[in-house]
N, CA, C and O atoms as a MOPAC input file, in Angstrom:
PM7 MOZYME 1SCF
protein

 N     33.99200 1     1.27200 1   -28.63500 1
 C     33.97800 1     2.55900 1   -27.94000 1
 C     35.18100 1     2.81200 1   -27.04700 1
 O     35.45000 1     3.95900 1   -26.69000 1
 N     35.89900 1     1.78200 1   -26.68600 1
 C     37.06300 1     1.96500 1   -25.77800 1
 C     38.13900 1     2.80400 1   -26.40100 1
 O     39.04400 1     3.23800 1   -25.68800 1
 N     38.09700 1     3.07200 1   -27.75100 1
 C     39.10000 1     3.90600 1   -28.38700 1
 C     38.73800 1     5.40700 1   -28.30500 1
 O     39.46900 1     6.26000 1   -28.80800 1
 N     37.62100 1     5.70000 1   -27.67600 1
 C     37.26300 1     7.09600 1   -27.50500 1
 C     38.15400 1     7.75600 1   -26.49600 1
 O     38.39100 1     7.24800 1   -25.40000 1
 N     38.65200 1     8.93200 1   -26.91000 1
 C     39.60800 1     9.59300 1   -26.08400 1
 C     39.07400 1    10.25100 1   -24.82800 1
 O     37.86200 1    10.39500 1   -24.66700 1
 N     39.93000 1    10.63600 1   -23.97500 1
 C     39.53900 1    11.16400 1   -22.63700 1
 C     38.66000 1    12.43300 1   -22.75700 1
 O     37.73900 1    12.58700 1   -21.95400 1
 N     38.89200 1    13.31300 1   -23.68400 1
 C     38.06400 1    14.54800 1   -23.80400 1
 C     36.62800 1    14.18700 1   -24.21500 1
 O     35.66600 1    14.76100 1   -23.70600 1
 N     36.50000 1    13.21500 1   -25.15600 1
 C     35.11800 1    12.77700 1   -25.54700 1
 C     34.40500 1    12.06300 1   -24.36900 1
 O     33.21800 1    12.26400 1   -24.11600 1
 N     35.16800 1    11.24600 1   -23.68900 1
 C     34.61100 1    10.58800 1   -22.54700 1
 C     34.14300 1    11.57400 1   -21.54600 1
 O     33.01100 1    11.47100 1   -21.07200 1
 N     34.93800 1    12.51300 1   -21.20300 1
 C     34.62400 1    13.55300 1   -20.20400 1
 C     33.31800 1    14.33400 1   -20.65600 1
 O     32.45000 1    14.60800 1   -19.82800 1
 N     33.20700 1    14.67600 1   -21.95800 1
 C     32.08700 1    15.32700 1   -22.41300 1
 C     30.83200 1    14.49400 1   -22.35200 1
 O     29.74900 1    15.00100 1   -22.05900 1
 N     30.98600 1    13.15200 1   -22.64200 1
 C     29.80400 1    12.25600 1   -22.58800 1
 C     29.37000 1    11.99700 1   -21.11400 1
 O     28.18400 1    11.94900 1   -20.78600 1
 N     30.36700 1    11.84000 1   -20.28100 1
 C     30.04100 1    11.64800 1   -18.81500 1
 C     29.36500 1    12.88500 1   -18.21300 1
 O     28.36600 1    12.76500 1   -17.50400 1
 N     29.93400 1    14.12000 1   -18.50900 1
 C     29.32300 1    15.35300 1   -18.06300 1
 C     27.81300 1    15.46900 1   -18.47200 1
 O     26.91200 1    15.75700 1   -17.68500 1
 N     27.66400 1    15.21900 1   -19.74100 1
 C     26.27900 1    15.23500 1   -20.36200 1
 C     25.33600 1    14.30600 1   -19.62300 1
 O     24.23100 1    14.68300 1   -19.23300 1
 N     25.79200 1    13.11500 1   -19.44800 1
 C     24.94300 1    12.11300 1   -18.71200 1
 C     24.68600 1    12.53400 1   -17.24000 1
 O     23.58700 1    12.39800 1   -16.70200 1
 N     25.73500 1    13.03600 1   -16.65200 1
 C     25.49600 1    13.44300 1   -15.17700 1
 C     24.52300 1    14.62100 1   -15.17000 1
 O     23.60600 1    14.62600 1   -14.34900 1
 N     24.67500 1    15.60300 1   -16.02600 1
 C     23.64600 1    16.75400 1   -16.06700 1
 C     22.25800 1    16.23200 1   -16.31700 1
 O     21.31400 1    16.74200 1   -15.71200 1
 N     22.07500 1    15.26400 1   -17.15400 1
 C     20.70100 1    14.69200 1   -17.45400 1
 C     20.17900 1    13.87600 1   -16.28500 1
 O     18.96600 1    13.72300 1   -16.13900 1
 N     21.02700 1    13.37100 1   -15.48400 1
 C     20.69800 1    12.45000 1   -14.39300 1
 C     21.14800 1    12.85500 1   -12.93300 1
 O     21.13300 1    12.06600 1   -11.98800 1
 N     21.52300 1    14.08500 1   -12.86100 1
 C     22.05100 1    14.62000 1   -11.56800 1
 C     21.05000 1    14.48500 1   -10.39700 1
 O     21.44700 1    14.46300 1    -9.23200 1
 N     19.81100 1    14.39900 1   -10.71100 1
 C     18.83700 1    14.30700 1    -9.65100 1
 C     18.68100 1    12.86800 1    -9.04200 1
 O     17.99800 1    12.66100 1    -8.03800 1
 N     19.33200 1    11.93300 1    -9.68700 1
 C     19.26200 1    10.58000 1    -9.29700 1
 C     20.31500 1    10.31900 1    -8.10800 1
 O     21.52600 1    10.29400 1    -8.33300 1
 N     19.80500 1    10.14000 1    -6.91600 1
 C     20.80100 1     9.95700 1    -5.76400 1
 C     21.67700 1     8.76400 1    -5.88000 1
 O     22.72300 1     8.68100 1    -5.23700 1
 N     21.24600 1     7.79700 1    -6.72500 1
 C     21.98700 1     6.56900 1    -6.89200 1
 C     22.89600 1     6.55400 1    -8.14500 1
 O     23.31800 1     5.49600 1    -8.61300 1
 N     23.17200 1     7.73200 1    -8.65400 1
 C     24.11100 1     7.81500 1    -9.78700 1
 C     25.42800 1     7.41900 1    -9.44000 1
 O     26.00300 1     7.94300 1    -8.48700 1
 N     25.99700 1     6.45900 1   -10.19800 1
 C     27.40500 1     5.95900 1    -9.93200 1
 C     28.19500 1     5.89500 1   -11.25300 1
 O     27.62800 1     6.00200 1   -12.34100 1
 N     29.49200 1     5.72200 1   -11.12500 1
 C     30.29200 1     5.62300 1   -12.28200 1
 C     29.97100 1     4.34900 1   -13.06800 1
 O     30.03400 1     4.34900 1   -14.29700 1
 N     29.62700 1     3.26600 1   -12.36500 1
 C     29.26200 1     2.03000 1   -13.08200 1
 C     27.97700 1     2.26800 1   -13.87600 1
 O     27.83600 1     1.78400 1   -15.00000 1
 N     27.06400 1     3.00000 1   -13.29700 1
 C     25.72500 1     3.18600 1   -13.97600 1
 C     25.96800 1     4.12500 1   -15.09100 1
 O     25.34400 1     3.94000 1   -16.13600 1
 N     26.82800 1     5.14600 1   -14.99400 1
 C     27.14400 1     6.05100 1   -16.10800 1
 C     27.83100 1     5.25900 1   -17.24500 1
 O     27.40900 1     5.33400 1   -18.39900 1
 N     28.87300 1     4.51400 1   -16.91200 1
 C     29.59600 1     3.72600 1   -17.95000 1
 C     28.64000 1     2.74800 1   -18.63900 1
 O     28.70000 1     2.59200 1   -19.85800 1
 N     27.77800 1     2.10100 1   -17.89400 1
 C     26.84900 1     1.18200 1   -18.53000 1
 C     25.90400 1     1.88300 1   -19.52100 1
 O     25.65600 1     1.41400 1   -20.63200 1
 N     25.38800 1     3.04000 1   -19.05000 1
 C     24.45000 1     3.84900 1   -19.89500 1
 C     25.16900 1     4.27700 1   -21.21600 1
 O     24.58800 1     4.26100 1   -22.30100 1
 N     26.38400 1     4.63600 1   -21.06700 1
 C     27.19900 1     5.10100 1   -22.21000 1
 C     27.85700 1     4.02300 1   -23.08000 1
 O     28.41300 1     4.25100 1   -24.15500 1
 N     27.73000 1     2.79700 1   -22.48400 1
 C     28.32700 1     1.57100 1   -23.17600 1
 C     29.84500 1     1.64700 1   -23.22400 1
 O     30.47200 1     1.29200 1   -24.22200 1
 N     30.39700 1     2.09800 1   -22.16800 1
 C     31.86600 1     2.07900 1   -21.94400 1
 C     32.08600 1     1.20800 1   -20.72300 1
 O     31.17100 1     0.94300 1   -19.94300 1
 N     33.31100 1     0.78000 1   -20.58400 1
 C     33.63000 1     0.06500 1   -19.35400 1
 C     33.84500 1     1.03600 1   -18.23500 1
 O     34.25500 1     2.16800 1   -18.49100 1
 N     33.59700 1     0.66500 1   -17.03700 1
 C     33.84900 1     1.51700 1   -15.85000 1
 C     35.34800 1     1.92600 1   -15.84600 1
 O     35.69400 1     3.09000 1   -15.64400 1
 N     36.19300 1     0.94100 1   -16.07300 1
 C     37.62900 1     1.24500 1   -16.07700 1
 C     37.97500 1     2.35100 1   -17.13700 1
 O     38.73700 1     3.27400 1   -16.84900 1
 N     37.44000 1     2.23800 1   -18.27300 1
 C     37.72600 1     3.27900 1   -19.35900 1
 C     37.24600 1     4.67500 1   -18.94000 1
 O     37.92400 1     5.66600 1   -19.20900 1
 N     36.10900 1     4.75500 1   -18.29900 1
 C     35.60200 1     6.04100 1   -17.85600 1
 C     36.52400 1     6.54600 1   -16.75500 1
 O     36.96800 1     7.69300 1   -16.81600 1
 N     36.82600 1     5.73400 1   -15.75500 1
 C     37.67600 1     6.14700 1   -14.65400 1
 C     39.08000 1     6.65000 1   -15.22500 1
 O     39.57200 1     7.69900 1   -14.81000 1
 N     39.67900 1     5.89900 1   -16.14900 1
 C     40.93700 1     6.22100 1   -16.66300 1
 C     40.89500 1     7.58600 1   -17.45000 1
 O     41.81300 1     8.40500 1   -17.39900 1
 N     39.75600 1     7.74700 1   -18.17200 1
 C     39.64100 1     8.96500 1   -18.93700 1
 C     39.45300 1    10.18300 1   -18.03100 1
 O     40.02500 1    11.24600 1   -18.27300 1
 N     38.66700 1    10.01400 1   -17.01700 1
 C     38.53400 1    11.12900 1   -16.00000 1
 C     39.77500 1    11.40800 1   -15.21700 1
 O     40.03800 1    12.55300 1   -14.84900 1
 N     40.55900 1    10.36100 1   -14.95000 1
 C     41.87100 1    10.57200 1   -14.29900 1
 C     42.78300 1    11.42400 1   -15.13200 1
 O     43.54800 1    12.20300 1   -14.56300 1
 N     42.75600 1    11.33200 1   -16.41500 1
 C     43.58700 1    12.19400 1   -17.29000 1
 C     43.23700 1    13.65100 1   -17.07500 1
 O     44.06700 1    14.53400 1   -17.29100 1
 N     41.99400 1    13.91100 1   -16.64400 1
 C     41.61300 1    15.25300 1   -16.37700 1
 C     41.73900 1    15.54600 1   -14.89000 1
 O     41.23100 1    16.57100 1   -14.43400 1
 N     42.38100 1    14.70700 1   -14.13300 1
 C     42.55200 1    14.90700 1   -12.68300 1
 C     41.25200 1    14.81600 1   -11.85700 1
 O     41.11000 1    15.50700 1   -10.84900 1
 N     40.33400 1    13.98800 1   -12.27400 1
 C     39.07500 1    13.97500 1   -11.66500 1
 C     38.58300 1    12.54500 1   -11.49100 1
 O     38.95000 1    11.66400 1   -12.26900 1
 N     37.77600 1    12.31300 1   -10.50200 1
 C     37.10700 1    11.01800 1   -10.30100 1
 C     35.67900 1    11.22700 1   -10.68100 1
 O     35.23600 1    12.37400 1   -10.73400 1
 N     34.91600 1    10.17400 1   -10.95400 1
 C     33.48700 1    10.24900 1   -11.25100 1
 C     32.73500 1    10.85600 1   -10.08600 1
 O     31.85100 1    11.68900 1   -10.28400 1
 N     33.07400 1    10.44800 1    -8.87100 1
 C     32.43500 1    11.00700 1    -7.69200 1
 C     32.54700 1    12.50400 1    -7.59100 1
 O     31.57200 1    13.19400 1    -7.29000 1
 N     33.78800 1    13.02900 1    -7.85500 1
 C     33.98800 1    14.43000 1    -7.81900 1
 C     33.15800 1    15.14200 1    -8.91800 1
 O     32.51300 1    16.16000 1    -8.66900 1
 N     33.19900 1    14.58100 1   -10.11600 1
 C     32.46100 1    15.15100 1   -11.21000 1
 C     30.94000 1    15.21400 1   -10.95300 1
 O     30.27000 1    16.20600 1   -11.24000 1
 N     30.43800 1    14.09400 1   -10.39500 1
 C     28.99200 1    14.02400 1   -10.03100 1
 C     28.69100 1    15.13500 1    -8.98600 1
 O     27.69500 1    15.85100 1    -9.09000 1
 N     29.56200 1    15.24800 1    -8.00700 1
 C     29.37400 1    16.23000 1    -6.89800 1
 C     29.37000 1    17.71100 1    -7.51300 1
 O     28.49800 1    18.52000 1    -7.19700 1
 N     30.34400 1    17.99600 1    -8.36300 1
 C     30.46700 1    19.31900 1    -8.91100 1
 C     29.26700 1    19.64200 1    -9.78900 1
 O     28.73700 1    20.75300 1    -9.75300 1
 N     28.84200 1    18.64800 1   -10.58800 1
 C     27.67200 1    18.97800 1   -11.49000 1
 C     26.40600 1    19.15300 1   -10.65400 1
 O     25.55900 1    19.98900 1   -10.97000 1
 N     26.28500 1    18.39500 1    -9.62800 1
 C     25.09600 1    18.63700 1    -8.71600 1
 C     25.11800 1    19.95100 1    -8.02200 1
 O     24.09300 1    20.61600 1    -7.87600 1
 N     26.34700 1    20.34500 1    -7.57200 1
 C     26.44800 1    21.63600 1    -6.93900 1
 C     26.22100 1    22.78800 1    -7.89200 1
 O     25.62800 1    23.78700 1    -7.48600 1
 N     26.65200 1    22.70800 1    -9.11400 1
 C     26.40700 1    23.71100 1   -10.11800 1
 C     24.91000 1    23.77000 1   -10.39300 1
 O     24.37100 1    24.86900 1   -10.52100 1
 N     24.23800 1    22.68200 1   -10.48500 1
 C     22.76400 1    22.72600 1   -10.66100 1
 C     22.07600 1    23.28200 1    -9.45900 1
 O     21.08800 1    24.00200 1    -9.60700 1
 N     22.53600 1    22.99200 1    -8.29000 1
 C     21.94200 1    23.54700 1    -7.02800 1
 C     22.13900 1    25.04600 1    -7.05200 1
 O     21.21700 1    25.77400 1    -6.68300 1
 N     23.31300 1    25.55900 1    -7.47300 1
 C     23.52100 1    26.98600 1    -7.42900 1
 C     22.56800 1    27.66200 1    -8.41600 1
 O     22.03200 1    28.73400 1    -8.13100 1
 N     22.35400 1    27.02500 1    -9.59600 1
 C     21.38100 1    27.60200 1   -10.51300 1
 C     19.99400 1    27.64900 1    -9.94200 1
 O     19.26700 1    28.63100 1   -10.09600 1
 N     19.63100 1    26.55600 1    -9.26900 1
 C     18.30900 1    26.52500 1    -8.61900 1
 C     18.16700 1    27.52500 1    -7.46900 1
 O     17.10200 1    28.11900 1    -7.30400 1
 N     19.21200 1    27.71800 1    -6.68000 1
 C     19.18300 1    28.74000 1    -5.59800 1
 C     19.08500 1    30.08800 1    -6.15000 1
 O     18.57700 1    30.97200 1    -5.46000 1
 N     19.52200 1    30.33700 1    -7.32900 1
 C     19.44700 1    31.72200 1    -7.92800 1
 C     18.11300 1    31.94400 1    -8.62000 1
 O     17.80300 1    33.06300 1    -9.02800 1
 N     17.27700 1    30.82800 1    -8.76200 1
 C     16.04500 1    30.96200 1    -9.46300 1
 C     14.88600 1    31.07400 1    -8.38100 1
 O     14.68400 1    30.18100 1    -7.55800 1
 N     14.17200 1    32.20100 1    -8.44800 1
 C     13.12500 1    32.36600 1    -7.38500 1
 C     12.04900 1    31.21700 1    -7.36800 1
 O     11.47600 1    30.91400 1    -6.32100 1
 N     11.81500 1    30.63700 1    -8.47000 1
 C     10.87500 1    29.51600 1    -8.59200 1
 C     11.36000 1    28.38300 1    -7.65600 1
 O     10.58500 1    27.84100 1    -6.86900 1
 N     12.63100 1    28.05100 1    -7.76100 1
 C     13.12600 1    26.95200 1    -6.91100 1
 C     13.46100 1    27.37000 1    -5.47800 1
 O     13.20700 1    26.62700 1    -4.53000 1
 N     14.06600 1    28.63400 1    -5.32400 1
 C     14.52300 1    29.06000 1    -4.06700 1
 C     13.44500 1    29.06700 1    -2.93400 1
 O     13.75100 1    28.79800 1    -1.77200 1
 N     12.20800 1    29.37500 1    -3.30600 1
 C     11.18700 1    29.41300 1    -2.35400 1
 C     10.88600 1    28.05900 1    -1.73700 1
 O     10.19900 1    27.98400 1    -0.71800 1
 N     11.37900 1    27.00800 1    -2.32600 1
 C     11.16700 1    25.64400 1    -1.84200 1
 C     12.13900 1    25.34700 1    -0.71000 1
 O     11.89900 1    24.41100 1     0.05200 1
 N     13.24100 1    26.11200 1    -0.56200 1
 C     14.19300 1    25.90800 1     0.52300 1
 C     15.39500 1    25.10100 1     0.20100 1
 O     15.40200 1    24.29900 1    -0.73300 1
 N     16.40000 1    25.31400 1     0.96800 1
 C     17.73000 1    24.64900 1     0.73000 1
 C     17.61400 1    23.12000 1     0.79200 1
 O     18.20600 1    22.42300 1    -0.03100 1
 N     16.83500 1    22.58100 1     1.79000 1
 C     16.76600 1    21.14700 1     1.97700 1
 C     16.10000 1    20.53700 1     0.70800 1
 O     16.57300 1    19.52500 1     0.19100 1
 N     15.04300 1    21.13600 1     0.23100 1
 C     14.33000 1    20.63500 1    -0.98000 1
 C     15.33100 1    20.70500 1    -2.16400 1
 O     15.44400 1    19.72800 1    -2.90400 1
 N     16.00100 1    21.74000 1    -2.34900 1
 C     16.90900 1    21.91500 1    -3.43200 1
 C     18.06100 1    20.85700 1    -3.33200 1
 O     18.45100 1    20.25400 1    -4.33200 1
 N     18.56000 1    20.66600 1    -2.15200 1
 C     19.64800 1    19.61300 1    -1.98000 1
 C     19.20500 1    18.24800 1    -2.32500 1
 O     19.96800 1    17.48300 1    -2.91600 1
 N     17.98900 1    17.90000 1    -1.97900 1
 C     17.50700 1    16.60600 1    -2.36200 1
 C     17.11300 1    16.57500 1    -3.83700 1
 O     17.21800 1    15.51900 1    -4.46100 1
 N     16.66700 1    17.68400 1    -4.41800 1
 C     16.31600 1    17.71900 1    -5.84700 1
 C     17.52900 1    17.54100 1    -6.69800 1
 O     17.37200 1    17.17100 1    -7.86100 1
 N     18.69400 1    17.76500 1    -6.23800 1
 C     19.90200 1    17.58600 1    -7.07200 1
 C     20.70900 1    16.30000 1    -6.71100 1
 O     21.84700 1    16.11300 1    -7.14300 1
 N     20.08300 1    15.46100 1    -5.93000 1
 C     20.66800 1    14.14900 1    -5.67400 1
 C     21.38100 1    13.95000 1    -4.37700 1
 O     21.90600 1    12.86800 1    -4.11600 1
 N     21.41500 1    15.01200 1    -3.52000 1
 C     22.08300 1    14.82100 1    -2.17800 1
 C     21.18700 1    14.15700 1    -1.27800 1
 O     19.99300 1    14.45400 1    -1.30500 1
 N     21.63900 1    13.26600 1    -0.45700 1
 C     20.76000 1    12.52900 1     0.48500 1
 C     20.60800 1    13.28200 1     1.80300 1
 O     19.65500 1    13.05700 1     2.54900 1
 N     21.58100 1    14.20300 1     2.09000 1
 C     21.59400 1    14.90500 1     3.33700 1
 C     21.74800 1    16.40200 1     3.08600 1
 O     22.61700 1    16.83300 1     2.32900 1
 N     20.91300 1    17.16300 1     3.71700 1
 C     20.99400 1    18.61700 1     3.56500 1
 C     22.25800 1    19.18900 1     4.25200 1
 O     22.83900 1    20.16200 1     3.77200 1
 N     22.67100 1    18.57600 1     5.37000 1
 C     23.95200 1    18.99600 1     6.00200 1
 C     25.12400 1    18.71800 1     5.15400 1
 O     26.00500 1    19.56600 1     5.00500 1
 N     25.16700 1    17.50800 1     4.56700 1
 C     26.28300 1    17.14500 1     3.57400 1
 C     26.28300 1    18.05200 1     2.42900 1
 O     27.34300 1    18.49500 1     1.98800 1
 N     25.08400 1    18.36700 1     1.89700 1
 C     25.02200 1    19.27300 1     0.74800 1
 C     25.56600 1    20.67600 1     1.15700 1
 O     26.35100 1    21.26200 1     0.41100 1
 N     25.16900 1    21.19900 1     2.29700 1
 C     25.64900 1    22.48300 1     2.80100 1
 C     27.16000 1    22.58500 1     2.91300 1
 O     27.77700 1    23.57600 1     2.52100 1
 N     27.75500 1    21.47800 1     3.48700 1
 C     29.17000 1    21.46500 1     3.62800 1
 C     29.88600 1    21.45300 1     2.29500 1
 O     30.86400 1    22.17400 1     2.09900 1
 N     29.39300 1    20.62700 1     1.37200 1
 C     30.00500 1    20.46900 1     0.05000 1
 C     29.85300 1    21.75000 1    -0.71500 1
 O     30.76400 1    22.15200 1    -1.43900 1
 N     28.68700 1    22.42100 1    -0.56800 1
 C     28.42300 1    23.70900 1    -1.29000 1
 C     29.35700 1    24.78200 1    -0.75100 1
 O     29.91200 1    25.53200 1    -1.55400 1
 N     29.55100 1    24.89500 1     0.46200 1
 C     30.37000 1    25.92000 1     1.12900 1
 C     31.85100 1    25.68200 1     0.64900 1
 O     32.55400 1    26.60900 1     0.25000 1
 N     32.27800 1    24.36500 1     0.71700 1
 C     33.61100 1    24.02600 1     0.30100 1
 C     33.85000 1    24.37200 1    -1.16000 1
 O     34.93500 1    24.84700 1    -1.49500 1
 N     32.90800 1    24.15900 1    -2.01800 1
 C     33.01900 1    24.39400 1    -3.41800 1
 C     32.90400 1    25.83500 1    -3.83900 1
 O     33.66600 1    26.28600 1    -4.69300 1
 N     31.92400 1    26.61000 1    -3.23500 1
 C     31.71500 1    27.95200 1    -3.67500 1
 C     32.19800 1    29.00500 1    -2.68500 1
 O     32.31200 1    30.18000 1    -3.03500 1
 N     32.47900 1    28.59600 1    -1.46400 1
 C     32.99500 1    29.54600 1    -0.48300 1
 C     31.89100 1    30.32500 1     0.28900 1
 O     32.17500 1    31.21500 1     1.09100 1
 N     30.61900 1    29.94400 1     0.00500 1
 C     29.49900 1    30.57700 1     0.76900 1
 C     28.52500 1    29.47600 1     1.00900 1
 O     28.54000 1    28.46000 1     0.31400 1
 N     27.65400 1    29.66600 1     2.00800 1
 C     26.60100 1    28.76600 1     2.22900 1
 C     25.47300 1    28.84000 1     1.24300 1
 O     25.27800 1    29.88800 1     0.62700 1
 N     24.73100 1    27.79800 1     1.06300 1
 C     23.58400 1    27.79900 1     0.13400 1
 C     22.61400 1    28.98300 1     0.39700 1
 O     22.08600 1    29.60000 1    -0.52800 1
 N     22.41500 1    29.26000 1     1.68000 1
 C     21.44900 1    30.36000 1     2.08400 1
 C     22.02700 1    31.66800 1     1.68700 1
 O     21.24600 1    32.58400 1     1.42800 1
 N     23.38100 1    31.86900 1     1.60600 1
 C     23.98600 1    33.09900 1     1.22300 1
 C     24.16100 1    33.29700 1    -0.26100 1
 O     24.69400 1    34.32500 1    -0.68000 1
 N     23.73700 1    32.36400 1    -1.06100 1
 C     23.84100 1    32.44200 1    -2.51700 1
 C     22.88000 1    33.54000 1    -3.02000 1
 O     21.69300 1    33.54600 1    -2.69200 1
 N     23.40700 1    34.42900 1    -3.79000 1
 C     22.64100 1    35.46600 1    -4.29900 1
 C     21.71300 1    35.03500 1    -5.37500 1
 O     22.07600 1    34.27600 1    -6.27400 1
 N     20.45900 1    35.54300 1    -5.27700 1
 C     19.43600 1    35.24000 1    -6.30400 1
 C     19.56600 1    36.10600 1    -7.55000 1
 O     18.78000 1    35.96300 1    -8.48600 1

C-alpha cells in the first residue's frame, strides 16, 4: 500500500475522517492503522497537499458542524452539543476554530 499516491491517500484519509469525525480521539496514527498505511506515508502524502492530518481532521469536523448548524434537527440542540457531536472537546475551542475557518461564529451560521 505504500506505493499509493498522495491523491489516493488524501481521498482515503478524508473518507475515514468523515466516517469517524465524531471520535474526539481521532489521530493520524489511528487513521493510518485503520487504512493499513504507515503514519509516515499518510503524513508525507498530506504534506504534498500542504496539509497535516490535524488540519484535515479539524476542517472535516468544521464542515460537518456547519452542515449540522444549518439543519434545524441538529441546530435546536445548541452549539455546545454540536461542537461535541463533531469531536471537539471544548465549545470555546470549537467556536474559535469555526470563526477562524468560516469568518462567522457558529451562532451566526445561517440555517
